Amino acid sequence: MSISRRKLLGSAAASAVLTMPPFLDTFQATQPASGDISVPIGVVDERRSLNGPENRIVDIHVHVDEKNPAYLEEFLRVSERLNLTACMLTPFANRKVVAEAAKKYPRQIVPFGFVELDAPDVVKQVEELHSLGFRGLGEMEFVKKPYNDPSYFPVYELANRYAWIMMYHTGIVLRAKFDEPEDVASGRMRPIHLEEIARRFPRITVIGAHCGNPEYEWAAEIARWNSNVFFDLSGSTLTKMHSRLADFKRIFWWSGQPQDSKTPNDDPSAFVKIVFGSDTELRNIEGVKAQYHAMFDACDVPESTRKMIMGGTLSTMLGLHA
Ligand SMILES: [Zn+2]
């Protein structure tokens, strides 16, 4: 969750139920009634987008902007320009339209369910998301208990059965209300809680957002020992670390050492435990990409590992090359 989503959060309860558009025959017809997200057609040139899959960026952290009726259309244009696939973090209310869009544009959109772990019917929601073709959950955040609380295990049992990717906010979280009490605590979202989930539910791939900001060392060590744990560097992390990006070399320190767990492609670089995540507005994704590349340069990340971080690892996990 980025600061720019503060407004979204505050108004989430007021958001309208989004409906499916009627049949769409032409691109013109995709202009939706205000408040609806619709599935555009004719935006993406499939042939062009499919070129160069080895250079494809896969972004684990793209939140649907449910306030923007043209969101999917705008996303597809960005997707084509940047050669980018999004794990699209979708509020439950928008599940059907995003599932349909993902079927139409499988190389651009991978649907993830943005559910609340504390919702009384969360297990039912997860089952429905699975039946609609969703590939995981995220971003989990604002939990009432620590992520490893046993009351969340029924969801994790299902995710384990589905061999899903589960993406969790880790570390410091924004404060939405200043004048009223808020039941929100960053301590429930520490990266250390992900370790137990990864070990109890080994078929789940656990991805922590923001690399535990500021508990980067804990995040990295948990990723080192658990082949099914990865982190993104979205949020304020790369901005804060701008003048000391080389510090990541001390945090992801074990490159070339005997490996403690299996890595994608048997890559010997510690940085292969990082995946690309932007967690920003569509127009700023390119800026986050530049921040990742600045970190790569500062830490001498090998070219082959950069490709794994920017898309190779997630493409393999999600079967996007198939
Ligand atoms: Zn977050």
PDB file of N, CA, C and O in Angstrom, residues 9 19 29 47 59 61 64 67 76 87 100 112 141 145 157 162 166 171 173 182-183 197 213 216 234 249 276 281:
ATOM      1  N   LEU A   9      -8.263   4.271   0.179  1.00  0.00           N
ATOM      2  CA  LEU A   9      -8.553   3.544   1.405  1.00  0.00           C
ATOM      3  C   LEU A   9      -9.698   4.227   2.143  1.00  0.00           C
ATOM      4  O   LEU A   9     -10.653   3.593   2.555  1.00  0.00           O
ATOM      5  N   THR A  19     -20.344  -2.938 -12.365  1.00  0.00           N
ATOM      6  CA  THR A  19     -21.096  -3.913 -13.149  1.00  0.00           C
ATOM      7  C   THR A  19     -20.402  -4.195 -14.467  1.00  0.00           C
ATOM      8  O   THR A  19     -19.588  -3.413 -14.936  1.00  0.00           O
ATOM      9  N   ALA A  29     -17.372   1.545 -28.192  1.00  0.00           N
ATOM     10  CA  ALA A  29     -18.440   1.103 -27.294  1.00  0.00           C
ATOM     11  C   ALA A  29     -17.937   0.784 -25.895  1.00  0.00           C
ATOM     12  O   ALA A  29     -18.711   0.489 -25.011  1.00  0.00           O
ATOM     13  N   ARG A  47       0.328  -9.458 -31.296  1.00  0.00           N
ATOM     14  CA  ARG A  47       1.566  -9.930 -31.934  1.00  0.00           C
ATOM     15  C   ARG A  47       2.769  -9.153 -31.432  1.00  0.00           C
ATOM     16  O   ARG A  47       3.799  -9.704 -31.094  1.00  0.00           O
ATOM     17  N   ASP A  59       4.976  -7.485 -13.020  1.00  0.00           N
ATOM     18  CA  ASP A  59       4.839  -6.608 -11.855  1.00  0.00           C
ATOM     19  C   ASP A  59       3.895  -7.271 -10.855  1.00  0.00           C
ATOM     20  O   ASP A  59       2.707  -7.447 -11.131  1.00  0.00           O
ATOM     21  N   HIS A  61       2.755  -6.101  -8.181  1.00  0.00           N
ATOM     22  CA  HIS A  61       2.095  -5.165  -7.264  1.00  0.00           C
ATOM     23  C   HIS A  61       1.373  -4.035  -8.009  1.00  0.00           C
ATOM     24  O   HIS A  61       1.786  -2.881  -7.987  1.00  0.00           O
ATOM     25  N   VAL A  64      -5.752  -2.366  -8.666  1.00  0.00           N
ATOM     26  CA  VAL A  64      -6.831  -1.819  -9.501  1.00  0.00           C
ATOM     27  C   VAL A  64      -7.308  -0.503  -8.890  1.00  0.00           C
ATOM     28  O   VAL A  64      -7.543  -0.420  -7.688  1.00  0.00           O
ATOM     29  N   LYS A  67     -11.833   3.489  -8.808  1.00  0.00           N
ATOM     30  CA  LYS A  67     -12.504   4.784  -9.005  1.00  0.00           C
ATOM     31  C   LYS A  67     -12.438   5.232 -10.465  1.00  0.00           C
ATOM     32  O   LYS A  67     -13.100   6.183 -10.853  1.00  0.00           O
ATOM     33  N   LEU A  76      -3.943  -1.415 -20.146  1.00  0.00           N
ATOM     34  CA  LEU A  76      -3.500  -2.167 -21.336  1.00  0.00           C
ATOM     35  C   LEU A  76      -2.556  -1.333 -22.198  1.00  0.00           C
ATOM     36  O   LEU A  76      -1.613  -1.863 -22.793  1.00  0.00           O
ATOM     37  N   CYS A  87       0.310  -8.555 -12.135  1.00  0.00           N
ATOM     38  CA  CYS A  87      -0.497  -9.279 -11.175  1.00  0.00           C
ATOM     39  C   CYS A  87      -1.452  -8.215 -10.635  1.00  0.00           C
ATOM     40  O   CYS A  87      -1.031  -7.292  -9.938  1.00  0.00           O
ATOM     41  N   GLU A 100     -12.713 -11.547 -16.466  1.00  0.00           N
ATOM     42  CA  GLU A 100     -13.016 -11.543 -17.900  1.00  0.00           C
ATOM     43  C   GLU A 100     -11.882 -10.894 -18.694  1.00  0.00           C
ATOM     44  O   GLU A 100     -11.465 -11.394 -19.742  1.00  0.00           O
ATOM     45  N   PHE A 112      -5.347 -11.341  -9.244  1.00  0.00           N
ATOM     46  CA  PHE A 112      -5.112 -11.643  -7.831  1.00  0.00           C
ATOM     47  C   PHE A 112      -6.239 -11.026  -7.014  1.00  0.00           C
ATOM     48  O   PHE A 112      -6.693  -9.915  -7.307  1.00  0.00           O
ATOM     49  N   GLU A 141      -3.215  -6.954   3.972  1.00  0.00           N
ATOM     50  CA  GLU A 141      -2.733  -5.838   4.792  1.00  0.00           C
ATOM     51  C   GLU A 141      -3.806  -5.469   5.795  1.00  0.00           C
ATOM     52  O   GLU A 141      -4.900  -6.017   5.771  1.00  0.00           O
ATOM     53  N   LYS A 145      -4.948  -9.380  13.266  1.00  0.00           N
ATOM     54  CA  LYS A 145      -4.033 -10.238  14.025  1.00  0.00           C
ATOM     55  C   LYS A 145      -2.770 -10.435  13.191  1.00  0.00           C
ATOM     56  O   LYS A 145      -2.781 -10.183  11.982  1.00  0.00           O
ATOM     57  N   GLU A 157      -4.762 -22.882   3.998  1.00  0.00           N
ATOM     58  CA  GLU A 157      -4.950 -24.277   3.557  1.00  0.00           C
ATOM     59  C   GLU A 157      -5.424 -24.301   2.100  1.00  0.00           C
ATOM     60  O   GLU A 157      -4.952 -25.095   1.285  1.00  0.00           O
ATOM     61  N   TYR A 162      -4.271 -24.802  -3.762  1.00  0.00           N
ATOM     62  CA  TYR A 162      -4.251 -24.206  -5.103  1.00  0.00           C
ATOM     63  C   TYR A 162      -2.827 -23.901  -5.593  1.00  0.00           C
ATOM     64  O   TYR A 162      -2.655 -23.469  -6.730  1.00  0.00           O
ATOM     65  N   MET A 166       0.854 -15.754  -2.648  1.00  0.00           N
ATOM     66  CA  MET A 166       0.212 -14.909  -1.642  1.00  0.00           C
ATOM     67  C   MET A 166       1.121 -13.702  -1.386  1.00  0.00           C
ATOM     68  O   MET A 166       2.260 -13.866  -0.931  1.00  0.00           O
ATOM     69  N   GLY A 171       5.922  -4.522   6.957  1.00  0.00           N
ATOM     70  CA  GLY A 171       6.561  -3.334   7.518  1.00  0.00           C
ATOM     71  C   GLY A 171       5.602  -2.197   7.788  1.00  0.00           C
ATOM     72  O   GLY A 171       4.386  -2.377   7.924  1.00  0.00           O
ATOM     73  N   VAL A 173       3.127   0.818   7.844  1.00  0.00           N
ATOM     74  CA  VAL A 173       1.946   1.036   7.001  1.00  0.00           C
ATOM     75  C   VAL A 173       1.376   2.426   7.263  1.00  0.00           C
ATOM     76  O   VAL A 173       1.538   2.979   8.358  1.00  0.00           O
ATOM     77  N   GLU A 182      -7.958   3.798  15.453  1.00  0.00           N
ATOM     78  CA  GLU A 182      -7.762   2.942  14.289  1.00  0.00           C
ATOM     79  C   GLU A 182      -7.171   1.617  14.770  1.00  0.00           C
ATOM     80  O   GLU A 182      -6.201   1.626  15.522  1.00  0.00           O
ATOM     81  N   ASP A 183      -7.741   0.499  14.326  1.00  0.00           N
ATOM     82  CA  ASP A 183      -7.220  -0.813  14.741  1.00  0.00           C
ATOM     83  C   ASP A 183      -6.229  -1.305  13.681  1.00  0.00           C
ATOM     84  O   ASP A 183      -6.494  -2.257  12.959  1.00  0.00           O
ATOM     85  N   ILE A 197       4.308 -19.085   7.682  1.00  0.00           N
ATOM     86  CA  ILE A 197       3.360 -19.414   6.606  1.00  0.00           C
ATOM     87  C   ILE A 197       4.073 -20.214   5.513  1.00  0.00           C
ATOM     88  O   ILE A 197       3.577 -21.245   5.043  1.00  0.00           O
ATOM     89  N   ASN A 213      10.127  -3.087   5.107  1.00  0.00           N
ATOM     90  CA  ASN A 213      10.559  -1.727   5.481  1.00  0.00           C
ATOM     91  C   ASN A 213      10.158  -1.341   6.905  1.00  0.00           C
ATOM     92  O   ASN A 213       8.975  -1.240   7.209  1.00  0.00           O
ATOM     93  N   TYR A 216      14.657  -4.839   6.643  1.00  0.00           N
ATOM     94  CA  TYR A 216      15.186  -5.471   5.430  1.00  0.00           C
ATOM     95  C   TYR A 216      16.000  -6.724   5.736  1.00  0.00           C
ATOM     96  O   TYR A 216      15.981  -7.695   4.987  1.00  0.00           O
ATOM     97  N   SER A 234       8.905  -2.275  -3.522  1.00  0.00           N
ATOM     98  CA  SER A 234       8.005  -1.166  -3.830  1.00  0.00           C
ATOM     99  C   SER A 234       7.817  -0.275  -2.606  1.00  0.00           C
ATOM    100  O   SER A 234       8.350  -0.546  -1.526  1.00  0.00           O
ATOM    101  N   LYS A 249      23.548  -4.571  -0.914  1.00  0.00           N
ATOM    102  CA  LYS A 249      24.553  -5.623  -1.098  1.00  0.00           C
ATOM    103  C   LYS A 249      24.935  -6.252   0.244  1.00  0.00           C
ATOM    104  O   LYS A 249      25.313  -7.416   0.309  1.00  0.00           O
ATOM    105  N   PHE A 276      10.051  -7.811  -9.105  1.00  0.00           N
ATOM    106  CA  PHE A 276       9.628  -6.447  -9.409  1.00  0.00           C
ATOM    107  C   PHE A 276       8.202  -6.203  -8.932  1.00  0.00           C
ATOM    108  O   PHE A 276       7.299  -6.991  -9.202  1.00  0.00           O
ATOM    109  N   GLU A 281       0.771   4.486  -9.176  1.00  0.00           N
ATOM    110  CA  GLU A 281      -0.162   4.765 -10.266  1.00  0.00           C
ATOM    111  C   GLU A 281       0.467   4.350 -11.591  1.00  0.00           C
ATOM    112  O   GLU A 281       1.689   4.302 -11.731  1.00  0.00           O
TER     113      GLU A 281
END
